[in-house]
Short mmCIF file of C-alpha atoms and ligand atoms in Angstrom, two decimals:
data_model
loop_
_atom_site.label_atom_id
_atom_site.label_comp_id
_atom_site.label_asym_id
_atom_site.label_seq_id
_atom_site.Cartn_x
_atom_site.Cartn_y
_atom_site.Cartn_z
CA MET A 1 124.93 115.21 104.12
CA PHE A 2 123.95 119.07 104.23
CA LYS A 3 125.48 122.50 104.70
CA GLU A 4 125.85 123.54 107.80
CA ARG A 5 122.96 126.02 109.21
CA CYS A 6 121.35 125.62 105.35
CA LEU A 7 118.09 125.90 107.13
CA GLU A 8 119.32 129.54 108.90
CA GLY A 9 116.83 132.65 109.53
CA ARG A 10 113.90 129.55 109.01
CA THR A 11 110.99 129.33 111.36
CA ALA A 12 109.61 125.79 111.70
CA ILE A 13 106.81 124.62 112.87
CA VAL A 14 106.13 120.91 114.13
CA THR A 15 103.25 119.63 115.72
CA GLY A 16 103.53 116.75 117.80
CA GLY A 17 106.97 117.78 118.14
CA GLY A 18 107.34 117.21 121.80
CA THR A 19 107.95 113.30 121.35
CA GLY A 20 109.01 110.57 119.16
CA LEU A 21 109.34 111.25 115.23
CA GLY A 22 108.65 115.10 115.24
CA LEU A 23 110.88 115.47 118.32
CA SER A 24 113.78 113.96 115.98
CA MET A 25 112.84 116.24 112.40
CA ALA A 26 112.60 119.42 115.00
CA LEU A 27 116.46 118.52 116.78
CA LYS A 28 117.87 117.87 113.30
CA PHE A 29 116.36 121.31 111.97
CA ALA A 30 117.77 123.35 114.95
CA ASP A 31 121.14 121.55 114.41
CA LEU A 32 121.11 123.31 111.01
CA GLY A 33 120.26 126.79 112.12
CA ALA A 34 116.44 126.77 112.06
CA ASN A 35 114.42 128.42 115.17
CA LEU A 36 111.42 126.08 116.33
CA VAL A 37 107.84 126.35 117.54
CA ILE A 38 107.41 122.66 119.06
CA ALA A 39 103.81 122.11 119.24
CA SER A 40 101.27 119.39 121.22
CA ARG A 41 98.75 119.15 123.09
CA SER A 42 101.02 118.22 126.17
CA LEU A 43 102.41 121.30 127.64
CA GLU A 44 105.32 119.51 129.53
CA HIS A 45 105.99 117.39 126.56
CA VAL A 46 106.68 120.89 124.39
CA GLU A 47 108.62 122.23 127.00
CA SER A 48 111.12 119.75 127.35
CA ALA A 49 111.24 119.42 123.60
CA ALA A 50 112.04 123.09 123.65
CA GLU A 51 114.75 123.35 126.38
CA ARG A 52 116.31 120.48 124.23
CA VAL A 53 116.40 122.36 120.75
CA ARG A 54 117.14 125.87 123.14
CA GLU A 55 120.81 123.13 124.59
CA ARG A 56 121.68 123.55 120.60
CA GLY A 57 121.83 126.83 119.99
CA ALA A 58 118.39 127.63 118.12
CA LYS A 59 115.85 129.51 119.63
CA ALA A 60 112.97 127.71 120.47
CA ILE A 61 109.59 128.44 121.88
CA ALA A 62 106.65 125.56 123.64
CA VAL A 63 103.02 125.38 122.59
CA ALA A 64 100.21 123.87 123.81
CA CYS A 65 97.79 123.43 120.89
CA ASP A 66 95.00 121.20 120.44
CA VAL A 67 95.18 120.94 116.24
CA ARG A 68 91.91 119.95 116.43
CA LYS A 69 90.75 123.97 116.99
CA PHE A 70 91.16 126.02 114.91
CA GLU A 71 91.72 129.60 117.30
CA GLU A 72 94.34 127.61 118.99
CA VAL A 73 96.58 127.08 115.66
CA GLU A 74 95.85 130.60 114.60
CA ALA A 75 97.08 131.81 118.25
CA MET A 76 100.32 129.20 117.72
CA MET A 77 101.45 130.73 114.50
CA ASP A 78 100.57 134.49 115.12
CA ARG A 79 103.21 133.83 118.22
CA ALA A 80 105.43 132.21 115.92
CA GLU A 81 105.33 135.38 113.50
CA GLU A 82 105.42 137.59 116.96
CA ASP A 83 108.76 135.82 119.02
CA LEU A 84 110.86 134.34 115.65
CA GLY A 85 109.81 136.54 113.15
CA SER A 86 108.39 134.25 110.47
CA VAL A 87 106.07 131.23 109.41
CA ASP A 88 108.54 129.29 106.71
CA ILE A 89 108.31 125.88 107.35
CA LEU A 90 105.52 123.53 109.02
CA VAL A 91 105.37 119.89 109.57
CA ASN A 92 102.00 118.35 109.99
CA ASN A 93 103.30 115.37 112.14
CA ALA A 94 100.54 114.99 115.07
CA ALA A 95 98.50 111.96 114.68
CA GLY A 96 96.18 110.04 116.26
CA ASN A 97 95.81 106.24 115.90
CA PHE A 98 94.50 102.84 117.30
CA LEU A 99 94.08 99.76 116.27
CA CYS A 100 89.97 99.13 116.15
CA PRO A 101 87.88 96.26 114.22
CA THR A 102 85.85 99.05 112.27
CA GLU A 103 82.39 97.19 113.64
CA ASP A 104 83.56 98.21 116.78
CA LEU A 105 84.36 101.95 116.26
CA THR A 106 82.23 104.81 117.70
CA PRO A 107 81.62 107.56 115.57
CA ASN A 108 83.17 109.66 118.03
CA ALA A 109 86.30 107.57 117.98
CA PHE A 110 86.02 108.05 114.02
CA ALA A 111 85.48 111.61 114.53
CA THR A 112 88.56 112.37 116.65
CA VAL A 113 91.04 110.70 114.90
CA ILE A 114 89.87 112.60 111.45
CA GLY A 115 89.93 115.87 113.74
CA ILE A 116 93.02 115.30 114.80
CA VAL A 117 94.70 113.76 111.63
CA LEU A 118 92.61 116.05 108.77
CA GLN A 119 90.87 118.34 110.36
CA GLY A 120 94.46 119.51 112.71
CA SER A 121 96.47 118.88 109.17
CA PHE A 122 94.22 121.40 107.08
CA HIS A 123 93.93 124.37 110.67
CA CYS A 124 97.60 124.28 110.47
CA THR A 125 97.90 124.30 106.36
CA LEU A 126 95.31 126.93 106.26
CA ALA A 127 96.68 129.24 109.54
CA ALA A 128 100.38 128.58 108.16
CA GLY A 129 99.71 129.28 104.41
CA ARG A 130 98.07 132.62 105.13
CA LYS A 131 100.97 133.61 107.10
CA MET A 132 103.11 132.61 104.16
CA ILE A 133 100.90 134.45 101.50
CA ALA A 134 100.87 137.28 103.48
CA SER A 135 104.85 137.70 103.60
CA GLY A 136 105.29 137.23 100.23
CA LYS A 137 107.94 134.47 101.06
CA GLY A 138 106.19 131.42 100.52
CA GLY A 139 107.49 128.43 102.51
CA THR A 140 107.57 124.71 102.70
CA MET A 141 105.18 122.54 103.87
CA LEU A 142 105.56 118.58 104.80
CA ASN A 143 102.85 116.22 105.73
CA ILE A 144 103.72 113.57 107.62
CA LEU A 145 101.30 110.33 106.16
CA THR A 146 101.72 106.45 105.65
CA SER A 147 101.71 104.13 102.89
CA TYR A 148 98.68 102.92 103.69
CA ALA A 149 96.96 106.28 102.78
CA TRP A 150 97.16 104.87 99.21
CA THR A 151 96.89 101.67 99.95
CA GLY A 152 94.28 101.79 102.50
CA SER A 153 94.47 99.08 105.66
CA GLY A 154 92.05 97.33 107.87
CA PHE A 155 91.73 97.90 112.01
CA VAL A 156 92.83 101.80 110.81
CA VAL A 157 90.06 102.56 109.28
CA PRO A 158 89.83 106.49 110.26
CA SER A 159 93.79 107.00 110.60
CA ALA A 160 93.58 105.79 106.57
CA ALA A 161 90.80 107.85 105.54
CA ALA A 162 92.86 110.89 107.33
CA LYS A 163 95.89 110.13 105.64
CA ALA A 164 94.02 109.75 102.10
CA GLY A 165 92.50 113.01 103.09
CA VAL A 166 95.84 114.85 104.13
CA LEU A 167 97.45 112.63 100.57
CA ALA A 168 94.57 114.70 98.79
CA MET A 169 95.38 117.57 100.56
CA THR A 170 98.94 117.70 99.83
CA ARG A 171 98.73 117.57 95.56
CA SER A 172 95.90 119.89 95.63
CA LEU A 173 97.82 122.37 97.41
CA ALA A 174 100.83 121.44 95.56
CA VAL A 175 99.14 123.19 92.11
CA GLU A 176 96.91 125.97 93.95
CA TRP A 177 99.71 127.45 96.03
CA ALA A 178 102.99 127.07 93.77
CA LYS A 179 102.37 130.60 92.62
CA TYR A 180 102.52 131.81 96.25
CA LYS A 181 105.90 129.92 96.31
CA ILE A 182 104.52 127.11 98.60
CA ARG A 183 106.37 123.78 98.33
CA VAL A 184 103.72 120.92 99.65
CA ASN A 185 105.37 117.34 99.83
CA GLY A 186 104.46 114.37 101.90
CA ILE A 187 106.60 111.77 103.61
CA ALA A 188 105.40 108.31 104.19
CA PRO A 189 107.43 106.42 106.77
CA GLY A 190 107.37 102.60 107.77
CA PRO A 191 107.41 101.33 111.19
CA PHE A 192 110.14 103.71 113.16
CA PRO A 193 110.07 102.68 117.04
CA THR A 194 108.31 105.19 118.79
CA GLU A 195 106.86 105.07 121.96
CA GLY A 196 103.39 106.56 121.26
CA ALA A 197 102.64 104.78 118.02
CA TRP A 198 104.20 101.67 119.20
CA ALA A 199 102.25 101.66 122.37
CA ALA A 200 99.45 102.56 119.99
CA LEU A 201 99.86 99.76 117.21
CA LEU A 202 102.86 97.38 118.34
CA PRO A 203 102.58 96.48 121.48
CA THR A 204 103.69 93.26 122.12
CA PRO A 205 107.27 91.91 121.16
CA GLU A 206 105.52 89.04 118.73
CA MET A 207 103.72 91.71 116.70
CA ALA A 208 106.88 94.12 116.72
CA GLU A 209 109.07 91.06 115.34
CA ALA A 210 105.85 89.90 112.89
CA ALA A 211 106.28 93.29 111.79
CA LYS A 212 109.75 93.72 110.97
CA ASN A 213 109.56 90.39 109.16
CA LYS A 214 107.46 92.10 106.38
CA ILE A 215 109.97 94.67 105.67
CA PRO A 216 112.48 93.55 102.97
CA LEU A 217 115.72 95.56 104.53
CA LYS A 218 114.59 93.41 107.71
CA ARG A 219 114.78 96.74 109.90
CA PHE A 220 112.87 99.29 111.42
CA GLY A 221 114.03 102.74 110.41
CA GLU A 222 116.05 105.15 112.50
CA HIS A 223 114.81 108.44 113.25
CA GLU A 224 118.07 110.21 112.09
CA GLU A 225 116.88 108.73 107.90
CA LEU A 226 113.26 110.35 108.82
CA ALA A 227 114.97 113.34 109.93
CA ASN A 228 117.25 113.66 106.63
CA LEU A 229 114.62 113.14 104.40
CA ALA A 230 112.68 116.11 106.55
CA VAL A 231 115.50 118.24 105.98
CA TYR A 232 115.91 117.88 102.11
CA LEU A 233 111.77 118.18 101.60
CA VAL A 234 111.69 121.19 103.66
CA SER A 235 114.85 122.85 102.48
CA ASP A 236 115.70 124.47 99.24
CA TYR A 237 117.85 121.32 98.35
CA SER A 238 114.39 119.99 96.91
CA GLY A 239 113.39 123.06 95.35
CA TYR A 240 111.37 121.80 92.25
CA ILE A 241 109.81 118.71 94.03
CA THR A 242 106.08 119.65 94.96
CA GLY A 243 103.03 117.63 95.18
CA ASP A 244 105.07 114.27 95.67
CA THR A 245 105.61 111.81 98.74
CA VAL A 246 108.41 109.82 99.60
CA THR A 247 107.99 106.37 100.70
CA ILE A 248 110.70 105.54 103.60
CA ASP A 249 109.67 102.53 104.43
CA GLY A 250 112.56 99.46 103.86
CA GLY A 251 110.81 98.21 100.80
CA GLU A 252 107.52 97.17 103.23
CA TRP A 253 104.49 98.44 101.24
CA LEU A 254 105.84 97.26 97.47
CA ALA A 255 106.62 94.04 99.28
CA GLY A 256 102.67 93.20 100.61
CA ALA A 257 101.63 94.69 96.98
CA GLY A 258 103.32 92.14 94.03
CA GLU A 259 101.60 88.91 93.66
CA PHE A 260 104.93 86.86 94.25
CA ASN A 261 106.76 88.64 96.59
CA GLN A 262 106.58 86.42 99.06
CA LEU A 263 109.12 84.42 97.47
CA ALA A 264 111.97 87.54 97.78
CA MET A 265 110.82 87.09 101.36
CA ALA A 266 111.88 83.31 101.62
CA ASP A 267 115.46 81.87 102.07
CA PRO A 268 117.19 81.80 98.53
CA ALA A 269 118.11 78.44 99.40
CA ALA A 270 114.72 76.94 99.27
CA VAL A 271 112.98 79.30 96.75
CA LYS A 272 116.03 78.37 94.00
CA PRO A 273 115.28 74.64 93.89
CA LEU A 274 111.27 75.41 93.62
CA ILE A 275 111.74 77.69 90.90
CA ALA A 276 113.81 75.74 88.97
CA ALA A 277 111.46 72.22 89.80
CA MET A 278 108.89 74.20 88.08
CA ARG A 279 110.72 75.19 84.95
CA SER A 280 111.50 71.69 84.45
CA GLY A 281 108.46 70.82 84.56
CA GLN A 282 106.68 73.10 82.49
CA LYS A 283 105.36 72.41 79.39
CA LYS A 284 107.38 73.07 75.74
CA GLY A 285 105.27 75.12 73.14
CA GLY A 286 101.53 76.66 72.71
C1 HXC B 1 88.22 102.26 120.26
C2 HXC B 1 88.97 104.22 121.03
C3 HXC B 1 90.56 103.74 121.52
C4 HXC B 1 90.61 102.67 121.15
C5 HXC B 1 90.22 105.69 121.93
N1 HXC B 1 88.51 105.43 121.27
N2 HXC B 1 90.68 104.70 121.65
N3 HXC B 1 88.10 103.75 120.54
N4 HXC B 1 89.32 101.74 120.34
N5 HXC B 1 92.09 102.25 121.23
C6 HXC B 1 87.50 106.44 121.07
C7 HXC B 1 86.94 106.63 122.17
O1 HXC B 1 86.28 105.74 123.40
C8 HXC B 1 86.13 107.67 122.30
O2 HXC B 1 84.79 107.81 121.54
C9 HXC B 1 87.22 108.48 121.55
O3 HXC B 1 88.13 107.46 120.56
C10 HXC B 1 88.10 109.63 121.79
O4 HXC B 1 88.76 108.93 122.78
P1 HXC B 1 89.17 110.03 123.56
O5 HXC B 1 90.14 109.26 124.51
O6 HXC B 1 88.32 110.92 124.99
O7 HXC B 1 90.27 110.77 122.89
P2 HXC B 1 91.53 111.65 123.15
O8 HXC B 1 92.26 111.88 124.11
O9 HXC B 1 91.29 112.72 122.20
O10 HXC B 1 92.98 111.20 122.55
C11 HXC B 1 92.71 110.84 120.96
C12 HXC B 1 93.07 109.19 120.90
C13 HXC B 1 94.81 109.15 121.42
C14 HXC B 1 93.57 109.47 119.71
C15 HXC B 1 92.41 108.16 121.28
O11 HXC B 1 95.63 107.84 121.44
C16 HXC B 1 95.90 109.54 121.39
O12 HXC B 1 95.98 111.05 121.65
N6 HXC B 1 97.05 109.58 120.55
C17 HXC B 1 98.20 110.50 119.91
C18 HXC B 1 99.28 109.46 119.63
C19 HXC B 1 99.33 108.51 118.84
O13 HXC B 1 98.02 107.86 118.86
N7 HXC B 1 100.15 107.88 117.83
C20 HXC B 1 100.00 107.25 117.09
C21 HXC B 1 100.14 107.84 115.93
S1 HXC B 1 100.86 106.64 114.86
P3 HXC B 1 83.46 107.90 122.57
O14 HXC B 1 82.47 107.26 121.56
O15 HXC B 1 83.46 106.67 123.47
O16 HXC B 1 83.30 108.83 123.55
C22 HXC B 1 100.27 106.74 113.38
C23 HXC B 1 101.29 106.37 112.11
C24 HXC B 1 100.45 105.42 111.39
O17 HXC B 1 99.33 107.38 112.99
C25 HXC B 1 101.26 103.94 110.86
C26 HXC B 1 102.04 102.83 111.46
C27 HXC B 1 103.11 102.44 110.29
#
C-alpha cells in the first residue's frame, strides 16, 4: 500500500519498541527504509528487536532507556543523531497500565503510570523536538493513545488521566510546533493482542471473549493494520494532517457511546420484530 522505501533516510525512535505493537511498527518502518532506535527498559528485549530490524536490511540501535528519566532520554536522542544522522520520527508508544479499583491505588501506583505515560511521552517529545527544531528539517511525532483518553474509564484512572494529558499535548504541540515543520498526531487503538497488555488487562479467556463481543466488527485488530496506519501518519502521505488522533478499534468506543447501540450488537432476527412491534404500538398524532 506504500511506495517502497517511502521512509528512506529517516531515523525513527520507537519507545517500548522491543515487544508488542511497538515492535510491529518498528519492523514496518524498517521494511520501508527507515533506520530505527528501539528503546525499552529491558536491554534484552531491545537487543533482540534491533537484531530483527537489521535482518531486514535497516540500521538499528538498541537503547535501554527508562522514559521517566530525562537524562536517559536525552542520551538516547544524542546517540540517534550520532549513530544514525538525525531524529526524524518519534513514536511515543511506551506505556504502563494495570486494572485496579481506584480506592485501592497508592499514590506511587498513580505516579508510576503518570511517570511512564505522560511524563515519559513529554520527555521524549521535548528531547526529540529540540533536535528536530535545531536541524531545521522538522519531523513527525506519533502518540499512541486509547479512546478512553476522551471517554475516561473506571479501573484504569492513572492511565486514562495520563493518556488524556498526552492527547492535550498532541493537539497543543501540533499548533505550537507547526512553524518548525513538526507534525504531531495520535492513534487510539482498541484491543490488539499483545503479550504485555493482554497479561495486564485481559488475563482470562472469558475477559478476552467479552472484550471481543463489545466490538461491532467482532474481532481484535491485527498488528499489520495498526502498523500501516502508523506509517501513514509518520510519513509524507499525511503531510497536511496534524493534531489529529485516528481511532482504530473496529467501532468499539462508538458502540459503547450511542444510546441504542446495544441493538446493533444483537441478532437482527430478534431486533427487527421487536422494533416492528414498537412501531405498530406507537400512538398516532400529537
Ligand atoms: C495496583 C500496582 C499494580 C497493580 C503495580 N502497582 N502494579 N497497584 N495494582 N496491578 C503499584 C505498586 O504497588 C507500586 O506502588 C507502584 O505501582 C509501582 O510498581 P512497580 O512494580 O515498582 O513499578 P515498575 O516496576 O516501574 O512497573 C510499572 C508497571 C508495570 C506499570 C507497574 O506494570 C509495567 O512496567 N508495565 C509495562 C507494560 C504495560 O503495562 N503494558 C500495558 C500497556 S497497555 P507502591 O505504593 O506499592 O510502591 C495500555 C493500553 C490500554 O496502556 C488500552 C487497552 C485497550
